[in-house]
mmCIF file of C-alpha atoms in Angstrom:
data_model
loop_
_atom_site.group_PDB
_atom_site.id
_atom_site.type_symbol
_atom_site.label_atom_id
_atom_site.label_comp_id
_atom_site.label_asym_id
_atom_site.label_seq_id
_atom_site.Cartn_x
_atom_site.Cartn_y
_atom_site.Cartn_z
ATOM 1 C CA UNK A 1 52.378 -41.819 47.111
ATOM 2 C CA UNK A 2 56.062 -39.961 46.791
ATOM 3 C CA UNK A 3 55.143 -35.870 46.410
ATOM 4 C CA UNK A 4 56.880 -36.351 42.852
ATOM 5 C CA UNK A 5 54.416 -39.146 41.416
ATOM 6 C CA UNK A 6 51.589 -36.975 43.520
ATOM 7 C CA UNK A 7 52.622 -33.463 41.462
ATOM 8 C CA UNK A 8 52.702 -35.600 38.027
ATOM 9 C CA UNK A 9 49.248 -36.824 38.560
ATOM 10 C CA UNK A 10 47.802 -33.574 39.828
ATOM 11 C CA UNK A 11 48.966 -31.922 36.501
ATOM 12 C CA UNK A 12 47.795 -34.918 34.553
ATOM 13 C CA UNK A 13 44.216 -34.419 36.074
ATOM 14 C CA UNK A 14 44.116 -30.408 35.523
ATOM 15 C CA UNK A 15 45.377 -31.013 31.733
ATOM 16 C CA UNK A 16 42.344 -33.342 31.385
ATOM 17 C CA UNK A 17 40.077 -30.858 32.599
ATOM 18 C CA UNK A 18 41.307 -27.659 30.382
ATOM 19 C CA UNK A 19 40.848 -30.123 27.437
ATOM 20 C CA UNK A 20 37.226 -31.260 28.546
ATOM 21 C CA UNK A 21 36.404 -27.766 28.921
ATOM 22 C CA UNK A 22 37.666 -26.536 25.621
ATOM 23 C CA UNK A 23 36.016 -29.420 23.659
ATOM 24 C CA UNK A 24 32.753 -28.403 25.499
ATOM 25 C CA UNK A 25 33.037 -24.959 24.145
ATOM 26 C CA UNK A 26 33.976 -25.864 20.650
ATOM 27 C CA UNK A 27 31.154 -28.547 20.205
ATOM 28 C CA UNK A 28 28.797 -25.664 21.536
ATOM 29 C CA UNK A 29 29.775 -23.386 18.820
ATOM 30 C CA UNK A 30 29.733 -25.853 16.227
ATOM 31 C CA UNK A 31 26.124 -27.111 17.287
ATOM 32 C CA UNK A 32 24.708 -23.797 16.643
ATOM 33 C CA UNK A 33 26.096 -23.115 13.080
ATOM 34 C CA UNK A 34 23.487 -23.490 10.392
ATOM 35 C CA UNK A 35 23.973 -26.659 8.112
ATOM 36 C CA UNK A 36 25.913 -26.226 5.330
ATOM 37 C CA UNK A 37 24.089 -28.781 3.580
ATOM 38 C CA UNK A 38 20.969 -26.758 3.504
ATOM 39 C CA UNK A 39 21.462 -23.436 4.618
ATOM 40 C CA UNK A 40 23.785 -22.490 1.599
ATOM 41 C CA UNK A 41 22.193 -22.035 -2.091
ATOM 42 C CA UNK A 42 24.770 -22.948 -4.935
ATOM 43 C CA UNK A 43 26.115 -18.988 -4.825
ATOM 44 C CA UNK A 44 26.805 -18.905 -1.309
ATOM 45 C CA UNK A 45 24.221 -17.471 -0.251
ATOM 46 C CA UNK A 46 22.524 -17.931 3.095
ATOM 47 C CA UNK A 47 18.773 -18.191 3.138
ATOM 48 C CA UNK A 48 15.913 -18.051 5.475
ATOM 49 C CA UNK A 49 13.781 -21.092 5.200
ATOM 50 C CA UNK A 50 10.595 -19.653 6.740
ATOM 51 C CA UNK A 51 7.213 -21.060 6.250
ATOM 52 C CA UNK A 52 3.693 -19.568 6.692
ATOM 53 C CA UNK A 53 2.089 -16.612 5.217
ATOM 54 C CA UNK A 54 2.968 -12.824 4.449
ATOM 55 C CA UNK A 55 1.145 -9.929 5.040
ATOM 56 C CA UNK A 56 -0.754 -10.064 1.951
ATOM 57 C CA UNK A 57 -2.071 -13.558 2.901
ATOM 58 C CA UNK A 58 -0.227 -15.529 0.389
ATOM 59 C CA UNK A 59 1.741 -18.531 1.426
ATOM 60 C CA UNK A 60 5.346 -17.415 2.362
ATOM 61 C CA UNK A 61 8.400 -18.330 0.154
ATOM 62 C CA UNK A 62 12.006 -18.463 1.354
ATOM 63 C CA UNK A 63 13.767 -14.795 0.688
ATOM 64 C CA UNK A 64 16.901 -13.916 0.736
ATOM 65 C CA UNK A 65 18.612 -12.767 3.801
ATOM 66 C CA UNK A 66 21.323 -11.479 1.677
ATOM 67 C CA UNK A 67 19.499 -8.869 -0.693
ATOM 68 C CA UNK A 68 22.745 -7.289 -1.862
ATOM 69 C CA UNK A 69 23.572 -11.261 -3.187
ATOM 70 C CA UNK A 70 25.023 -10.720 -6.815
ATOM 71 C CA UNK A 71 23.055 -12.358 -9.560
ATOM 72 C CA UNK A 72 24.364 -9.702 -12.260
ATOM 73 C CA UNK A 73 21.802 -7.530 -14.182
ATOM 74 C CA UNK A 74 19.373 -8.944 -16.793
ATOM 75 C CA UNK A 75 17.275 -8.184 -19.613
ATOM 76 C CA UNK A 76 13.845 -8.796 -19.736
ATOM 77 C CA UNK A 77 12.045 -9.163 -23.415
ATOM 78 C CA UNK A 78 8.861 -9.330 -24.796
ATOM 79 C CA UNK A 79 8.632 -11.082 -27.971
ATOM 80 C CA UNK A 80 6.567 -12.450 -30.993
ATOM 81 C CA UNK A 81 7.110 -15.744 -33.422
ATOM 82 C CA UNK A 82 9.483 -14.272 -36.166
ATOM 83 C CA UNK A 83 10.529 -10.661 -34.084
ATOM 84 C CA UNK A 84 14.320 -10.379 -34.596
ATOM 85 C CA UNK A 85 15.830 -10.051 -31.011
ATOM 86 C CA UNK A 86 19.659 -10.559 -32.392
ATOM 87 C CA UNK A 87 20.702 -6.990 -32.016
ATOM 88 C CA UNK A 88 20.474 -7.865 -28.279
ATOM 89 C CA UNK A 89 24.147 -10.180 -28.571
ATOM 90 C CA UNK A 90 26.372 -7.353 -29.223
ATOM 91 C CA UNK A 91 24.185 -5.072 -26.806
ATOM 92 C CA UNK A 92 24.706 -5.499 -22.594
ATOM 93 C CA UNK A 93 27.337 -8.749 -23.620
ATOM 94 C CA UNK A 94 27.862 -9.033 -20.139
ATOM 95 C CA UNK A 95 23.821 -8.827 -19.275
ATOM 96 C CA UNK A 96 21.801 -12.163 -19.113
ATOM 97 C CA UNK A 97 19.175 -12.584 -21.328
ATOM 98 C CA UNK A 98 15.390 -13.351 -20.875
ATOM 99 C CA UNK A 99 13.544 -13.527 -24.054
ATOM 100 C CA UNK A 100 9.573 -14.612 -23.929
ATOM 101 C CA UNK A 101 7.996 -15.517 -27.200
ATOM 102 C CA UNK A 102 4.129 -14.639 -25.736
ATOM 103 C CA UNK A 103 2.588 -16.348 -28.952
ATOM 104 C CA UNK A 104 5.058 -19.436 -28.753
ATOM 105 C CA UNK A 105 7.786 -21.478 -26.699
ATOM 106 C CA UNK A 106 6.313 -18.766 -23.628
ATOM 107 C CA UNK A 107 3.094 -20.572 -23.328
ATOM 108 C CA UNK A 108 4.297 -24.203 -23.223
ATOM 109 C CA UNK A 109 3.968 -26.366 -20.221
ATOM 110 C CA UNK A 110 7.772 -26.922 -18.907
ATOM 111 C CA UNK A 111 8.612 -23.381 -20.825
ATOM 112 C CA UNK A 112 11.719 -22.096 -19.098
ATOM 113 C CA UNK A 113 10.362 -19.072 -19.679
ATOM 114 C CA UNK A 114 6.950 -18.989 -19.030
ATOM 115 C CA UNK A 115 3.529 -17.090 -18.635
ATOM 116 C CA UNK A 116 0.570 -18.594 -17.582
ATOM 117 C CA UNK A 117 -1.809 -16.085 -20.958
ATOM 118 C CA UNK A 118 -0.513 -13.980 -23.114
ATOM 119 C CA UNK A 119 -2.389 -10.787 -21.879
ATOM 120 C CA UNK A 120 -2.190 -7.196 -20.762
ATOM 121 C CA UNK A 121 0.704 -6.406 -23.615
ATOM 122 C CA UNK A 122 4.020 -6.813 -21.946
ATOM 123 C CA UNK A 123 2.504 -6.753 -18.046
ATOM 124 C CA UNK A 124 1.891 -10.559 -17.929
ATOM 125 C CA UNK A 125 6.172 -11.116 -18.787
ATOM 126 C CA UNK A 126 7.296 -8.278 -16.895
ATOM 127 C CA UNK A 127 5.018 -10.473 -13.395
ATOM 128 C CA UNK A 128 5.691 -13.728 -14.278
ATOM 129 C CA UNK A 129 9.503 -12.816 -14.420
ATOM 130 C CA UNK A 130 9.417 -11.313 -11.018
ATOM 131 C CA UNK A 131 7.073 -13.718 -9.350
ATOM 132 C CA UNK A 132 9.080 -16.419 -11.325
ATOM 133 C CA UNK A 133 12.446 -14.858 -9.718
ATOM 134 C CA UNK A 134 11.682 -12.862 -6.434
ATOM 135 C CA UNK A 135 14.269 -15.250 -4.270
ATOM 136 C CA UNK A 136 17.006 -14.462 -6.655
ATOM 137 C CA UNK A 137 16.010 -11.556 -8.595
ATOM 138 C CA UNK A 138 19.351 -9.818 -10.715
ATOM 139 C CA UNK A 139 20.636 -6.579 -9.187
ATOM 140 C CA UNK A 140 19.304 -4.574 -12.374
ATOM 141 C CA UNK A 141 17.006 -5.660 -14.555
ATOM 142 C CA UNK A 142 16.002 -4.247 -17.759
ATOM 143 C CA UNK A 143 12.457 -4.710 -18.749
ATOM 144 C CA UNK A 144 12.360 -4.095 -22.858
ATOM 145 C CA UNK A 145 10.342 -4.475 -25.993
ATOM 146 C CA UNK A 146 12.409 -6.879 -28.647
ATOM 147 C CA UNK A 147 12.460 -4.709 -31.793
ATOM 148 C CA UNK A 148 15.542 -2.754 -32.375
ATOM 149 C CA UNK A 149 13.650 0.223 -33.958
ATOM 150 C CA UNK A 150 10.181 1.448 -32.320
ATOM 151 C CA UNK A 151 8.096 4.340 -32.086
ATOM 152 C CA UNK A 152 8.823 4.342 -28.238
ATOM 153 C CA UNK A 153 12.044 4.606 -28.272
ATOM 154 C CA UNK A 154 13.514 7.690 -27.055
ATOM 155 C CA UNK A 155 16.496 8.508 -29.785
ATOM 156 C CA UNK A 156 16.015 10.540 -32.629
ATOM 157 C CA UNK A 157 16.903 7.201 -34.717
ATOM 158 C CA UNK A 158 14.456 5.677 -32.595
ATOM 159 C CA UNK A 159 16.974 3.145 -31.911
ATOM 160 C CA UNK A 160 17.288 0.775 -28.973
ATOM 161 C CA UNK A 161 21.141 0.437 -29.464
ATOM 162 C CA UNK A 162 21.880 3.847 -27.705
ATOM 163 C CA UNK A 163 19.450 3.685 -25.385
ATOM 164 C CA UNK A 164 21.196 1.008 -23.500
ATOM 165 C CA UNK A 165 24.686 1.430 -24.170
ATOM 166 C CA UNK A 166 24.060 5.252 -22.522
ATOM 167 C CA UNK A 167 21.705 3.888 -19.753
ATOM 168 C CA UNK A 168 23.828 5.295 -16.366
ATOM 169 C CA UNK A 169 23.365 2.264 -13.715
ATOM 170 C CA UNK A 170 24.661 4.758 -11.185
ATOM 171 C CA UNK A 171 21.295 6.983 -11.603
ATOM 172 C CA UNK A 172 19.458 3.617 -11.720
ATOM 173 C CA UNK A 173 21.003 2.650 -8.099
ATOM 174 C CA UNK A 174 20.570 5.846 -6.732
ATOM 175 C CA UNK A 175 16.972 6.110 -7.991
ATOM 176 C CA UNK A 176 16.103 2.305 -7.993
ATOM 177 C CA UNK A 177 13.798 2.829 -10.781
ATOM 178 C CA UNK A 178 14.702 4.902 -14.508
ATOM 179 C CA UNK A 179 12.181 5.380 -17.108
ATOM 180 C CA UNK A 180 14.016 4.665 -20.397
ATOM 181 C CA UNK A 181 11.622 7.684 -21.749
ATOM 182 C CA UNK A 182 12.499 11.786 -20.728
ATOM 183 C CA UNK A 183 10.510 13.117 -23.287
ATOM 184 C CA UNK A 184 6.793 14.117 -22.046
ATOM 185 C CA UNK A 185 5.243 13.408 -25.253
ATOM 186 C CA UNK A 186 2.769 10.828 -24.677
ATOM 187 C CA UNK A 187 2.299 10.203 -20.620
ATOM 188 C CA UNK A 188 3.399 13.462 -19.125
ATOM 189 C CA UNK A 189 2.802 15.351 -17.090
ATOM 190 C CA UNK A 190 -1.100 14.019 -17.021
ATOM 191 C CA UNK A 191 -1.813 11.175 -18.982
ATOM 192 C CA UNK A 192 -4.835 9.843 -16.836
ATOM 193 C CA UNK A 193 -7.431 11.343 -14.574
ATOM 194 C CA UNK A 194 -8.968 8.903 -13.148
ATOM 195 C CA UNK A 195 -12.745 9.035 -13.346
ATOM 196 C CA UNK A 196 -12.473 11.812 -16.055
ATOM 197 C CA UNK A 197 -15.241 10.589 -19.615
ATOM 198 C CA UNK A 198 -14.148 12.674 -22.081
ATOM 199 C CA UNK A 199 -10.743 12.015 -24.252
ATOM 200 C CA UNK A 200 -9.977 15.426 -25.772
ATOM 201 C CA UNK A 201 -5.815 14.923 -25.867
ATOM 202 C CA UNK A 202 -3.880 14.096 -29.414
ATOM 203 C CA UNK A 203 -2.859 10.804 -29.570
ATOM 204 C CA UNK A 204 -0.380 8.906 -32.028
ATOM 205 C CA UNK A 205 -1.450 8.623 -35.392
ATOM 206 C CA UNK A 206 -2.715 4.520 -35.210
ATOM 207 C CA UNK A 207 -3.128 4.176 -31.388
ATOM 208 C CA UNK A 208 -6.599 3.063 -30.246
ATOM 209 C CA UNK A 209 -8.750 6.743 -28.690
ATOM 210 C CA UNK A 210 -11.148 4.221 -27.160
ATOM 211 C CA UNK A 211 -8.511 2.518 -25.710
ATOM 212 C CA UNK A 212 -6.974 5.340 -23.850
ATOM 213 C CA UNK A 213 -10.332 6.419 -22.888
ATOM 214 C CA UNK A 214 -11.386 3.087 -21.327
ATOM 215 C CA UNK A 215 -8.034 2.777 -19.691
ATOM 216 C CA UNK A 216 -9.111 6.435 -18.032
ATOM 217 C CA UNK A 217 -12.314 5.173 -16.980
ATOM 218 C CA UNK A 218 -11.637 2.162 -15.419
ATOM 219 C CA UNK A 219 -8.552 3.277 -14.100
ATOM 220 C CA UNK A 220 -9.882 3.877 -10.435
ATOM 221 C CA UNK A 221 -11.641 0.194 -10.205
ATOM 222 C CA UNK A 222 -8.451 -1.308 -11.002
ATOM 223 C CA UNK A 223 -6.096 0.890 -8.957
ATOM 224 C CA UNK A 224 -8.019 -0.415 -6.010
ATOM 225 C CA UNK A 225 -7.644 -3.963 -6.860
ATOM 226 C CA UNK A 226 -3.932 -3.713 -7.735
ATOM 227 C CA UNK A 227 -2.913 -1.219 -4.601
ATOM 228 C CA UNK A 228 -5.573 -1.929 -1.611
ATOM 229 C CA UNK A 229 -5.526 0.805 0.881
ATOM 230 C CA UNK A 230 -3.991 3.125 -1.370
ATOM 231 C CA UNK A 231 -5.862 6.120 -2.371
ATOM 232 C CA UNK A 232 -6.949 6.438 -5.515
ATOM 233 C CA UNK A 233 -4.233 9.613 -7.388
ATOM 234 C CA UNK A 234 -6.559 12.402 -8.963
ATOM 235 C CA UNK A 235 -3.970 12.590 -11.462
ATOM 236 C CA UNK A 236 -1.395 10.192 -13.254
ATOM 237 C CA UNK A 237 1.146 10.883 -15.440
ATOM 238 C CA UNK A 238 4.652 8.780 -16.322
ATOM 239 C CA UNK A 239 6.655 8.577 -19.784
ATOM 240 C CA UNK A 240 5.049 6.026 -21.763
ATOM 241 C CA UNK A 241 5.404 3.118 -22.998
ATOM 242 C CA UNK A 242 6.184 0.894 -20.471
ATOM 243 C CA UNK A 243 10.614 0.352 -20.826
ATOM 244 C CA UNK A 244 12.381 0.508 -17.580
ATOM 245 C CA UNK A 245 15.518 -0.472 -15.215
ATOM 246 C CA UNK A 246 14.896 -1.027 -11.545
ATOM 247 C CA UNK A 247 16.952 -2.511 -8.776
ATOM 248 C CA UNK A 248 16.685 -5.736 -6.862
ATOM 249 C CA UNK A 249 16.100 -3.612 -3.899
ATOM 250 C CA UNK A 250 13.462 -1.982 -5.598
ATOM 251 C CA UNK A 251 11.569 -4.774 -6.641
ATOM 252 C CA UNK A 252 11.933 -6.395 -3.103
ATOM 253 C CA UNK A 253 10.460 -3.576 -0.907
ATOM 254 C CA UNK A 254 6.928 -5.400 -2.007
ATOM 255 C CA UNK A 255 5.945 -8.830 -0.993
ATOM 256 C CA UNK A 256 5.915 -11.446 -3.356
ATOM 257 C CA UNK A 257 2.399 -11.972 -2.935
ATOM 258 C CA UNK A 258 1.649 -7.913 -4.085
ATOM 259 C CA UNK A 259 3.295 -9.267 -7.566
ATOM 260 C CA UNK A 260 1.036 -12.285 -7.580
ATOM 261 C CA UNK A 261 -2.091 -10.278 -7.144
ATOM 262 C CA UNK A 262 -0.870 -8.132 -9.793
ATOM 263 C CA UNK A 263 -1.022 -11.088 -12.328
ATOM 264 C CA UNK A 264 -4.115 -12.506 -10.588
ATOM 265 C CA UNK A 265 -5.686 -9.401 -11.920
ATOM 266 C CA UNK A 266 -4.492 -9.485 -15.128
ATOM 267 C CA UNK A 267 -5.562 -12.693 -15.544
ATOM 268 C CA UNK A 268 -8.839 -12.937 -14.380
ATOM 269 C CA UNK A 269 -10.108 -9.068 -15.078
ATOM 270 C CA UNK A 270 -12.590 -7.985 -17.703
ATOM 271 C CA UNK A 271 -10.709 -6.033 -19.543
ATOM 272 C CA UNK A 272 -9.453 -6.291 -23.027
ATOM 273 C CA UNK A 273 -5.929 -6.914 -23.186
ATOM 274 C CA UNK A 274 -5.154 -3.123 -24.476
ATOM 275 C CA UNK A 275 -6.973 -1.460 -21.667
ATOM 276 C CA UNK A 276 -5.801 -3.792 -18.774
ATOM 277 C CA UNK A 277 -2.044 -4.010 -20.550
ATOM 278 C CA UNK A 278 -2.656 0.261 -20.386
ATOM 279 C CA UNK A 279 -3.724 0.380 -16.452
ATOM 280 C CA UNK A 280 -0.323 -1.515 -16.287
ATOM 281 C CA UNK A 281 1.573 0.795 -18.109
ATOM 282 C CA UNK A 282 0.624 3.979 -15.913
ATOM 283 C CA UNK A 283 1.071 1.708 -12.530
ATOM 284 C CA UNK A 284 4.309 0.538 -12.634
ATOM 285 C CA UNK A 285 6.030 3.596 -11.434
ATOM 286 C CA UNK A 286 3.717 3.487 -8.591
ATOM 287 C CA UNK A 287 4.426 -0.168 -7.819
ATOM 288 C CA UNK A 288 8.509 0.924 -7.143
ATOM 289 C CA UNK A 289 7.858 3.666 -5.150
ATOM 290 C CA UNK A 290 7.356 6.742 -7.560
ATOM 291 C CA UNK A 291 4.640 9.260 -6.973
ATOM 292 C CA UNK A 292 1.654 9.046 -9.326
ATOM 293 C CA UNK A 293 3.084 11.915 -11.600
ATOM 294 C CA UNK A 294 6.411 10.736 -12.067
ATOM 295 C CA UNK A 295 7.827 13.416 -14.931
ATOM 296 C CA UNK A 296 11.329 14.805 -13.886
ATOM 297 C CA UNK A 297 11.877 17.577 -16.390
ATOM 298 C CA UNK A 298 13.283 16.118 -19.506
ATOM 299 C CA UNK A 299 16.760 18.118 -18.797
ATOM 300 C CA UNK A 300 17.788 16.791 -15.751
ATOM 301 C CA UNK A 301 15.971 13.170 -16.884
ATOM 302 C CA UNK A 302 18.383 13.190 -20.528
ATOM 303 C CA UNK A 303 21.314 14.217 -18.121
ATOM 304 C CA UNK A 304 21.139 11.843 -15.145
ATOM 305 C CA UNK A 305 19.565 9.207 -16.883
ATOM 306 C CA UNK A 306 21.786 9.047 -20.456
ATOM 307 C CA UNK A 307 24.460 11.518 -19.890
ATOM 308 C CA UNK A 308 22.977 14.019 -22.245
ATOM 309 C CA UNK A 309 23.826 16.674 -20.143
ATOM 310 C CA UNK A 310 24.634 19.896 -23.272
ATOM 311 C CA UNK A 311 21.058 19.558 -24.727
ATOM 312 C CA UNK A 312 19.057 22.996 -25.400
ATOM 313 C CA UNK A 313 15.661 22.575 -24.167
ATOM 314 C CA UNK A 314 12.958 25.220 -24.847
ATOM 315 C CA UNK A 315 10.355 23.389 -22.495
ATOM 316 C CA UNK A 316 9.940 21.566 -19.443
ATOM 317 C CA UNK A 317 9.262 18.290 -21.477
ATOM 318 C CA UNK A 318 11.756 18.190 -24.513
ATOM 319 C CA UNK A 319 14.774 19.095 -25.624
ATOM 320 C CA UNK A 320 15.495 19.510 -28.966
ATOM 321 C CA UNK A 321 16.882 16.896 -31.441
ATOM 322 C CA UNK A 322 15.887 14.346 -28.804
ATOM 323 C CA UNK A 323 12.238 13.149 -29.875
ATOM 324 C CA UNK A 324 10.045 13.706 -32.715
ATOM 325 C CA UNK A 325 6.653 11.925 -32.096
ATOM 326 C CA UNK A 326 6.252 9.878 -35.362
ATOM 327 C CA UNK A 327 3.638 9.841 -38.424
ATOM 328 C CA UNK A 328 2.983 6.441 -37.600
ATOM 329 C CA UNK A 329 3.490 3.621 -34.942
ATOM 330 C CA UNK A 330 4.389 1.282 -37.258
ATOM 331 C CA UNK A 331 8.269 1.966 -38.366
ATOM 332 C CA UNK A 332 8.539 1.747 -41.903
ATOM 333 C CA UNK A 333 10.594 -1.210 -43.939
ATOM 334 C CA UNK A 334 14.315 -0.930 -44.094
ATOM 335 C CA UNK A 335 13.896 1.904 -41.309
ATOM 336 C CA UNK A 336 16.773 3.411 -40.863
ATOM 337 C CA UNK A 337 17.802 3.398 -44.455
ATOM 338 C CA UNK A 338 14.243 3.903 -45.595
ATOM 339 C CA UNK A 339 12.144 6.664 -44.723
ATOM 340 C CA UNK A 340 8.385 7.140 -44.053
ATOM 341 C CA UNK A 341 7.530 7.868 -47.631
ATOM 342 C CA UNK A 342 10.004 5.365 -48.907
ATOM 343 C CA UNK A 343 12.346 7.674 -49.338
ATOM 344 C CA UNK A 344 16.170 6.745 -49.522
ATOM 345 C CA UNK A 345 17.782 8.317 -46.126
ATOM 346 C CA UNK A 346 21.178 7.482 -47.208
#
């Protein structure tokens, strides 16, 4: 063969190599990328499609591998047939909204929005929304009563409106979990004693003694049913009445299946649905990571938590013009224009 032809075909052969051994390579890498197909959920999100079961026991369920994964943030509702939830549209415009009619369209087969009883107050709404959402849970979520104007609200209006337009998400980031109460009145700093017989503390005019007092004693029984392996607190005490912001992150650092024994409990205990909607109440701190007395003093709480930072406080637990526990739990007709005796308010 002349050297010339020889040389051309040498190079020919080497080419043919390098190319084998970069398509080698490439197929390699693209052989051990995750299908798109499957892997990705409609946000772009990769997920981990493990099977078996948790520590809890329960059946496994794909979770995210991206936690930080925006969903936005989201309100959570509790509602009745006829309770006027449209304040809510020019509230949060940006915040999706998750209204549950308990005693309606919530307990329909193919609901949306859907519990499986309406029981234990707002507890079995605030579950089944979690349960219903841990793969894709928002990154805040708002858990709320529907009316406008309550008793728990902490204004002096008793408004909702300000509650939320003021909320700081920074605080609820940094904290992963905000009370929407600072006041101590009602909850703080010792609102249960698990164990304890006697009910000697003044309660809201229209709220249930023997309620509170059964919560207290069965308090214990059903702390070791909802937290196995947790000791029982001597003491527990937590701004009522059961309004709060927490963090995806938050809500993830328990297994789904801790969330489904929650509602198993609620559904299947003994309890009336004021007592076992109480033991809720005073548990949901604990369940995101709070100590059992969770009761930051109401300056720092009205500062961090609403920006209310120039408020004179002459105790630990209020400050003034902030919270005036109410004659009655019921807020009257045409509240704000009409007062308690039916008073004009102007």
């Amino acid at each position: 063969m002349p050297p010339h032809i020889e040389r051309t075909a040498i190079r020919w052969l080497l080419r043919a190599a390098l190319l084998g051994t970069i398509c080698i390579a490439v197929w390699g890498t693209l052989s051990s990328r995750p299908d798109r197909s499957t892997a990705l959920t409609e946000h772009g999100v990769t997920e981990s499609h493990h099977t078996g079961v948790d520590g809890d026991g329960h059946d496994a369920v794909p979770a995210p591998t991206d936690p930080t994964a925006e969903r936005g943030n989201a309100l959570v509702v509790v509602s009745q047939k006829g309770d006027n939830v449209s304040w809510l549209e020019g509230v949060l415009p940006d915040w999706e909204r998750n209204v549950y009619v308990v005693d309606g369209d919530a307990l329909e087969e193919g609901a949306k929005l859907r519990i499986p009883k309406n029981k234990g107050r707002e507890g079995m709404v605030y579950l089944s929304f979690i349960i219903d959402n841990y793969t894709r849970l928002p990154n805040v979520t708002l858990f709320l009563h529907s009316a406008r104007y309550q008793w728990h609200n902490d204004d002096p209006e008793y408004d909702g409106i300000p509650i939320l337009q003021n909320l700081r998400l920074a605080h609820v980031h940094a904290q992963g979990y905000a009370n929407l109460r600072c006041g101590w009145t009602l909850g703080c700093p010792a609102e249960i004693q698990p164990g304890r017989l006697s009910w000697t503390e003044t309660r809201a005019s229209g709220d249930d003694d023997a309620t509170a007092e059964r919560t207290e004693t069965y308090y214990a029984e059903a702390f070791r049913a909802l937290f196995p392996g947790e000791a029982v607190p001597d003491v527990v005490g937590v701004g009522c009445c059961a309004q709060f912001a927490t963090t995806r992150a938050t809500l993830l650092r328990r297994p789904l299946s801790a969330y489904v024994r929650y509602r198993d409990w609620l559904l299947h205990s003994p309890l009336p649905d004021a007592v076992s909607g109480r033991v809720l109440e005073y548990s949901w701190h604990v369940m995101f990571g709070m100590p059992a007395v969770h009761c930051p003093p109401a300056r720092d709480c009205y500062c961090d938590t609403f920006g209310y930072c120039d408020l004179e406080c002459g105790s630990v637990g209020a400050c003034e013009g902030r919270y005036t526990l109410p004659p009655y739990s019921t807020m009257p007709e045409g509240w704000p224009g009409v007062g308690w005796r039916g008073e004009s308010r102007g």
